[in-house]
PDB file of C-alpha atoms in Angstrom:
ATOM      1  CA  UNK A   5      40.435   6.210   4.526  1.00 57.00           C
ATOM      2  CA  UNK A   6      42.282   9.051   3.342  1.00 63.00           C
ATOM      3  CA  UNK A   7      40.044  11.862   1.778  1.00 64.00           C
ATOM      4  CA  UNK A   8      40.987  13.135  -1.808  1.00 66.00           C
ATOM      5  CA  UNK A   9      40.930  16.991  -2.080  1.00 72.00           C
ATOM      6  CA  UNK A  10      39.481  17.938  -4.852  1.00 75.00           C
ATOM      7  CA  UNK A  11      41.512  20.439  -7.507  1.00 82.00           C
ATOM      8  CA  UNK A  12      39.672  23.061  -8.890  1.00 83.00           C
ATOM      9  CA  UNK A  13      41.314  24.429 -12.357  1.00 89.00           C
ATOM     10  CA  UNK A  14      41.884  27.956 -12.570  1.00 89.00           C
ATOM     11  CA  UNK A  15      41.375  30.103 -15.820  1.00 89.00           C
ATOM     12  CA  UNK A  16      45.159  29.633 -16.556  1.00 93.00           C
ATOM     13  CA  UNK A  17      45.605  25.469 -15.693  1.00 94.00           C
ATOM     14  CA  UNK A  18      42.210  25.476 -17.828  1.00 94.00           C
ATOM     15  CA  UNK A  19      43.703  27.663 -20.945  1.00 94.00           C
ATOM     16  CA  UNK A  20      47.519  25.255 -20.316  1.00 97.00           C
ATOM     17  CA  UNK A  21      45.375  22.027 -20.530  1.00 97.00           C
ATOM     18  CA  UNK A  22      43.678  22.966 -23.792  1.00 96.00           C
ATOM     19  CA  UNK A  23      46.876  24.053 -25.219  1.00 97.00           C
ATOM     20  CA  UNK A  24      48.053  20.102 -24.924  1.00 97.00           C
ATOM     21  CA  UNK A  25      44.569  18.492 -25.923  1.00 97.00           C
ATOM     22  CA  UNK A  26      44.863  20.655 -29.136  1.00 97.00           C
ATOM     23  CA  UNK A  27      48.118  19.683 -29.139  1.00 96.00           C
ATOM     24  CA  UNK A  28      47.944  15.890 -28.640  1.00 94.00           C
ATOM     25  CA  UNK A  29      48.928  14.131 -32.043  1.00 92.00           C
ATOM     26  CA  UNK A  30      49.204  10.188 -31.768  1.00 90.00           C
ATOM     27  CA  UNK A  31      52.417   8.171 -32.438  1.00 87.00           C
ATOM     28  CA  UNK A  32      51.211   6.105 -34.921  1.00 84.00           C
ATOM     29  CA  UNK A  33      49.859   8.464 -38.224  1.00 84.00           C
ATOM     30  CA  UNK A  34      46.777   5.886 -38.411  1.00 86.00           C
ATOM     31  CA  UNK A  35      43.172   7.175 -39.314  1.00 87.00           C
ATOM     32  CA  UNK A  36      41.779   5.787 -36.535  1.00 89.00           C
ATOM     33  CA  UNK A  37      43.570   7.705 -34.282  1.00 92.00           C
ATOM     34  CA  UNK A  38      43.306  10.831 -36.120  1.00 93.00           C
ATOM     35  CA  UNK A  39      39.981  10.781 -35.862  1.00 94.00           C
ATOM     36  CA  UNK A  40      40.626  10.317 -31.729  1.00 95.00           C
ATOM     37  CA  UNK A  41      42.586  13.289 -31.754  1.00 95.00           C
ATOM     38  CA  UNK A  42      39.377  15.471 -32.953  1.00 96.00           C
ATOM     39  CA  UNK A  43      37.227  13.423 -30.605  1.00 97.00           C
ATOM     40  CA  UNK A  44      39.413  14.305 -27.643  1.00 97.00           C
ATOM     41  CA  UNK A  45      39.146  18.439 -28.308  1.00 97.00           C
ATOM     42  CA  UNK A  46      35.250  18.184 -28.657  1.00 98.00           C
ATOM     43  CA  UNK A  47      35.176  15.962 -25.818  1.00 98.00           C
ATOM     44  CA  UNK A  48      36.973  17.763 -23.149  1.00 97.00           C
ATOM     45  CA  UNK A  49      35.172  21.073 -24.108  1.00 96.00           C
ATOM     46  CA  UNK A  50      31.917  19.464 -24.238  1.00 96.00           C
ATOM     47  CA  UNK A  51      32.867  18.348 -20.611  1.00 95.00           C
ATOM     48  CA  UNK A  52      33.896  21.887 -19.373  1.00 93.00           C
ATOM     49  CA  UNK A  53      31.135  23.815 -20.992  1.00 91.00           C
ATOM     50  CA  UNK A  54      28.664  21.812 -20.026  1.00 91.00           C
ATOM     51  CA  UNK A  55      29.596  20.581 -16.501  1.00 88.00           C
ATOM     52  CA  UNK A  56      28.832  16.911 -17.754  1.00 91.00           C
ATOM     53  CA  UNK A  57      30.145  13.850 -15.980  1.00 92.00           C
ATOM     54  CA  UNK A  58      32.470  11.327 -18.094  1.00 94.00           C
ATOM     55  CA  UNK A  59      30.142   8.143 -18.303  1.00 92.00           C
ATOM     56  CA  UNK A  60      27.599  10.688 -19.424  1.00 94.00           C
ATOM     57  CA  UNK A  61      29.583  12.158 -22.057  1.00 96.00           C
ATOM     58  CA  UNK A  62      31.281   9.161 -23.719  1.00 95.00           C
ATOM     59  CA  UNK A  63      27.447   7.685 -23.550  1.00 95.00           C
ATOM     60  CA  UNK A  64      26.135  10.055 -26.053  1.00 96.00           C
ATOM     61  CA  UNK A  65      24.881   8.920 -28.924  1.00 96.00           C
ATOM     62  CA  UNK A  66      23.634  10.827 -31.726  1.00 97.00           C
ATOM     63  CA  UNK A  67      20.390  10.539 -31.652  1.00 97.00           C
ATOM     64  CA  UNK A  68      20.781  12.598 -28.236  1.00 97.00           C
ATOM     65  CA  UNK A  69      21.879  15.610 -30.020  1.00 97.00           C
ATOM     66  CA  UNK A  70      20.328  18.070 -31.366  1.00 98.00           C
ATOM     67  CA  UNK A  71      22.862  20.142 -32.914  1.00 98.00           C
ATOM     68  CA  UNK A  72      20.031  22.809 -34.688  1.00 97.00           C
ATOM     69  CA  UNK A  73      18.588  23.379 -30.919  1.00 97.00           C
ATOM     70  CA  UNK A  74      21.761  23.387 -29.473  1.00 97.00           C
ATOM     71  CA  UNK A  75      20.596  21.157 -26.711  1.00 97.00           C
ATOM     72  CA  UNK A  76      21.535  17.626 -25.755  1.00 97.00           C
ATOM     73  CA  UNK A  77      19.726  14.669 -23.651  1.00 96.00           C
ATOM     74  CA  UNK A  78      21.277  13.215 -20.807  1.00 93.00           C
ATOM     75  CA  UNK A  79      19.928   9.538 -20.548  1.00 90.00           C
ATOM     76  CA  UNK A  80      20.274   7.748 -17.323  1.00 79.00           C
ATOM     77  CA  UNK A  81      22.485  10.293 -16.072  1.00 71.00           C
ATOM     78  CA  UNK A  82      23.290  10.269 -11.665  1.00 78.00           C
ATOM     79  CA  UNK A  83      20.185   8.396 -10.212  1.00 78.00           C
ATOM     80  CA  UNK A  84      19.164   7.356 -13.587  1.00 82.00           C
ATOM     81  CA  UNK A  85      17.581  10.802 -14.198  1.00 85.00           C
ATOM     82  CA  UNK A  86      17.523  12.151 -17.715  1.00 88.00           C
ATOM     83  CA  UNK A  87      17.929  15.689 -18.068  1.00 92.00           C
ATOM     84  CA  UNK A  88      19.407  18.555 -20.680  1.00 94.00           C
ATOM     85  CA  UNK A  89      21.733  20.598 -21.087  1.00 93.00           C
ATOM     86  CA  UNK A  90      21.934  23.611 -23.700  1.00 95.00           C
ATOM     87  CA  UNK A  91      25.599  24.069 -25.754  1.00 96.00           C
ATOM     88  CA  UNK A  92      27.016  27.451 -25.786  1.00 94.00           C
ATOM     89  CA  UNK A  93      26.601  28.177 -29.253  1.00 96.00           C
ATOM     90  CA  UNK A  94      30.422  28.393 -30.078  1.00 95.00           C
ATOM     91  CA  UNK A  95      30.343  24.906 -28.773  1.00 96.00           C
ATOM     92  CA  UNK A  96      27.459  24.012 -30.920  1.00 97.00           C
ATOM     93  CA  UNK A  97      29.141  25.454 -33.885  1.00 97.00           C
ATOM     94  CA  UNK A  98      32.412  23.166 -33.007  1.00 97.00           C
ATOM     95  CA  UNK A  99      30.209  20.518 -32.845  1.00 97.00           C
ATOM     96  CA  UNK A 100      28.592  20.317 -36.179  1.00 98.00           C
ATOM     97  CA  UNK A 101      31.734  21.134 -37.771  1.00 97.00           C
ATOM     98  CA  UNK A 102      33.226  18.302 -35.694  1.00 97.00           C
ATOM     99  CA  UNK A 103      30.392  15.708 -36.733  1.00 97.00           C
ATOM    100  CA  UNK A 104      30.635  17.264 -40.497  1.00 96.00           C
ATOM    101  CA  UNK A 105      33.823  15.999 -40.459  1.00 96.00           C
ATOM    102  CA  UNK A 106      33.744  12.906 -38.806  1.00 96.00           C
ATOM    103  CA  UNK A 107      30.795  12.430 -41.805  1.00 94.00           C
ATOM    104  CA  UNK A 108      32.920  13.234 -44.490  1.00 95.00           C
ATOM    105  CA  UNK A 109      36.685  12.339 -43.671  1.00 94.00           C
ATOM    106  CA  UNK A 110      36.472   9.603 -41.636  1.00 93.00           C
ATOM    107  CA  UNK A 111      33.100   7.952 -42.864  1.00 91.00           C
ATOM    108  CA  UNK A 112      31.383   7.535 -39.204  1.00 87.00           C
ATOM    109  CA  UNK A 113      28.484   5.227 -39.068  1.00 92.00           C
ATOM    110  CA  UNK A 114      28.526   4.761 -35.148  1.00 94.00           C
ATOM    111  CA  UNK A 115      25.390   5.240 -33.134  1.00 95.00           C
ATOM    112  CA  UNK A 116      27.892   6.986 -30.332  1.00 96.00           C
ATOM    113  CA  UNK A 117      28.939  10.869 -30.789  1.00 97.00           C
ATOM    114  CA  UNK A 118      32.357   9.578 -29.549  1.00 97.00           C
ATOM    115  CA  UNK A 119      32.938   6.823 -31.246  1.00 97.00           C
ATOM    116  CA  UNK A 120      36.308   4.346 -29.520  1.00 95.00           C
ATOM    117  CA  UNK A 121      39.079   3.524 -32.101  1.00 93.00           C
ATOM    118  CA  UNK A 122      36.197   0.779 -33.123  1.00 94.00           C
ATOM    119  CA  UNK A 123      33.047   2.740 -34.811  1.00 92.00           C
ATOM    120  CA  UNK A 124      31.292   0.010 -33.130  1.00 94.00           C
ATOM    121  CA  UNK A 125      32.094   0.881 -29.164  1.00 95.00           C
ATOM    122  CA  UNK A 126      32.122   4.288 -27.222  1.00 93.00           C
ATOM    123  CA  UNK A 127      35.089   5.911 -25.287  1.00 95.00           C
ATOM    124  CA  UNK A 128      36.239   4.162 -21.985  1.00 95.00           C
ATOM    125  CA  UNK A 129      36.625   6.095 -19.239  1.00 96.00           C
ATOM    126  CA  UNK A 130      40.373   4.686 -18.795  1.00 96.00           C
ATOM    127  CA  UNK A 131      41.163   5.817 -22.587  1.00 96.00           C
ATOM    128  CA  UNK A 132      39.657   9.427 -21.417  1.00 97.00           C
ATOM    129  CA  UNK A 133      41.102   9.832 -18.281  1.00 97.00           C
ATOM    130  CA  UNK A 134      44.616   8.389 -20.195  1.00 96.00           C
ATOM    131  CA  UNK A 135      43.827  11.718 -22.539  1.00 97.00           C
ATOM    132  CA  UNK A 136      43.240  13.753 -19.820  1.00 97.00           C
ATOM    133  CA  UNK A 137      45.931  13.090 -17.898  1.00 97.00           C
ATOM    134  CA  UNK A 138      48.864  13.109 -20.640  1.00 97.00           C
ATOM    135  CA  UNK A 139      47.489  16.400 -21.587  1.00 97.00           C
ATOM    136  CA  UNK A 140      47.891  17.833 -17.861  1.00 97.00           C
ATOM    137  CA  UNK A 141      51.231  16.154 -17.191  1.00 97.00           C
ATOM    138  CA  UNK A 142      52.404  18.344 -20.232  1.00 97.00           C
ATOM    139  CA  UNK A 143      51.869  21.725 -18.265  1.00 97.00           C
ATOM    140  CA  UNK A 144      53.979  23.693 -16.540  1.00 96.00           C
ATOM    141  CA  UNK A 145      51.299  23.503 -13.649  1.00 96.00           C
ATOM    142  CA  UNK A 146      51.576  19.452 -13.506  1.00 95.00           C
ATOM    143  CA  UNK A 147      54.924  19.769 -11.437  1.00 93.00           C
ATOM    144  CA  UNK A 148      53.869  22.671  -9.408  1.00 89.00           C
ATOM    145  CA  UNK A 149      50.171  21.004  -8.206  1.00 85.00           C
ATOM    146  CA  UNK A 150      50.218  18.921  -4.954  1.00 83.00           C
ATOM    147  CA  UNK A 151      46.331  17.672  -5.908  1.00 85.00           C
ATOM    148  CA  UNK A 152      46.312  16.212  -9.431  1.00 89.00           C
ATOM    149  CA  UNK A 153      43.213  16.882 -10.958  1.00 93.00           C
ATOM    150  CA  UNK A 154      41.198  14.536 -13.036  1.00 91.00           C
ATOM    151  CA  UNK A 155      38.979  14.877 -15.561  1.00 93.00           C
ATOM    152  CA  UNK A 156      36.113  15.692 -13.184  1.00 89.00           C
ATOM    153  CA  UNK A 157      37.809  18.961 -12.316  1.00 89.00           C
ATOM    154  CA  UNK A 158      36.412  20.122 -15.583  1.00 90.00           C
ATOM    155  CA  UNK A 159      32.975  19.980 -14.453  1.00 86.00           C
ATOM    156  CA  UNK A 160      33.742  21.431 -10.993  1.00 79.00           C
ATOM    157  CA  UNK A 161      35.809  24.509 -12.927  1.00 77.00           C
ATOM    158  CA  UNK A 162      31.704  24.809 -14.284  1.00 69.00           C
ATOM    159  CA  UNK A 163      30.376  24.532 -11.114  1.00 64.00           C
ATOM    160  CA  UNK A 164      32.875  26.922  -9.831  1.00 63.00           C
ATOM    161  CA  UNK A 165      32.039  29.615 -12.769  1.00 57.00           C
ATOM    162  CA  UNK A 166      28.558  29.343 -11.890  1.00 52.00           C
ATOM    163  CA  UNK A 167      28.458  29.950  -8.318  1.00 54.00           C
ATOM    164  CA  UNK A 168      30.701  32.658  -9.151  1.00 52.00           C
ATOM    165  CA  UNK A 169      28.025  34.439 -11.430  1.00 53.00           C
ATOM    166  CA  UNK A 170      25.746  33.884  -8.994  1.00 52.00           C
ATOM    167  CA  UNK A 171      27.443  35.604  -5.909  1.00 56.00           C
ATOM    168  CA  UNK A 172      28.167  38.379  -8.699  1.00 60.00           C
ATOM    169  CA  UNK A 173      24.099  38.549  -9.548  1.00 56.00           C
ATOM    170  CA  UNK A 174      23.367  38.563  -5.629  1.00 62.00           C
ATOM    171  CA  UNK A 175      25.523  41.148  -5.006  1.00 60.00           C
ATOM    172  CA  UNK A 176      24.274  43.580  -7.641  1.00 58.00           C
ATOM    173  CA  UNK A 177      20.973  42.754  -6.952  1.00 55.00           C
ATOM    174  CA  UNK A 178      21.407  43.314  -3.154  1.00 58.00           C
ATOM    175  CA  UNK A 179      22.976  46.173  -3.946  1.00 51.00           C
ATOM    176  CA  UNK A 180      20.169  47.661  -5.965  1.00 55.00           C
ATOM    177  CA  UNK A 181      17.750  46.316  -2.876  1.00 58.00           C
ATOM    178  CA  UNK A 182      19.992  47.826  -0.271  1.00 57.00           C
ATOM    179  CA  UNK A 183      19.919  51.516  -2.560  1.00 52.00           C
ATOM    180  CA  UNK A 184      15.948  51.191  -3.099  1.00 50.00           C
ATOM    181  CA  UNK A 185      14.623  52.761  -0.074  1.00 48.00           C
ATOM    182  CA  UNK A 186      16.813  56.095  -0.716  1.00 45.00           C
ATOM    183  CA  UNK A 187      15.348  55.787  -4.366  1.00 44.00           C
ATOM    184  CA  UNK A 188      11.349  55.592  -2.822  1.00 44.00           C
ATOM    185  CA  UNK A 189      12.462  58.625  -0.175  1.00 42.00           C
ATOM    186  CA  UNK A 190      13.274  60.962  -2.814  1.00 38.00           C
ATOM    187  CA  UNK A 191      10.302  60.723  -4.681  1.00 42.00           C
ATOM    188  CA  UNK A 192       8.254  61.211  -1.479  1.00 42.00           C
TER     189      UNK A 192
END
């Protein structure tokens, strides 16, 4: 079959997209989908700062957060591994104002971070990638892109940002290496 290339966001597509998820307001003025409109801006940045995969995300549930660490569990993640990941701390500070308010304004009792429109159920990844999609559809980059990224682009943008710090590190590293010797001659 026909191979999908994959679309990796640049810093501009990335800064568009967030533009329209803080952006998105829902037709109908009904608290449930208020509160979806908050989920959907802590979501997608929990997604790109963390490089986390959508069934891993939407499976959160509170108990797997640990907002005073900073850190989150992973259960059952890709080979049903459990791992962590650490929250940039202007993430973690989003984060506990997001579940502050989610406390106080919109009475959450779920067990899931990300609550669906029902307290009782978690996000489907059709009603995120919906979200993700009518948010990139209203950039100027939507028209313009022959690959059509999907919400899995976020975590490659990650993977993309680290590999790039990495090259950066080797670099200035092998630089330092490749100066040393003149460094150990001169203070023969």
């Amino acid at each position: 079959g026909k191979q999908r290339h994959i679309h990796v966001l640049s810093d501009e597509e990335i800064r568009a997209l967030f533009v329209k998820i803080d952006q998105y307001s829902p037709r109908l003025n009904c608290h449930s989908f208020n509160r979806l409109a908050l989920e959907y801006r802590v979501l997608f940045r929990l997604l790109l700062c963390c490089g986390m995969r959508v069934s891993e995300a939407r499976k959160l549930k509170k108990e797997d957060i640990d907002l005073v660490a900073g850190k989150v569990i992973i259960k059952n993640g890709k080979n049903n591994k459990d791992r962590m990941v650490y929250l940039p701390d202007d993430l973690r500070q989003l984060m506990i104002s997001y579940s502050d308010r989610m406390r106080k304004e919109y009475n959450d009792w779920s067990l899931w971070f990300f609550p669906a429109r029902e307290m009782s159920n978690l996000l489907s990844v059709g009603t995120i990638d919906k979200q993700f999609n009518a948010a990139w559809n209203a950039t100027a980059f939507a028209v313009k892109c022959p690959d059509k990224p999907t919400v899995h682009s976020l975590r490659h943008y990650v993977e993309c940002f680290k590999m790039v710090s990495l090259c950066r590190k080797i670099d200035k590293l092998t630089f330092l290496l490749s100066n040393t010797h003149h460094f150990i001659f001169c203070l023969l």
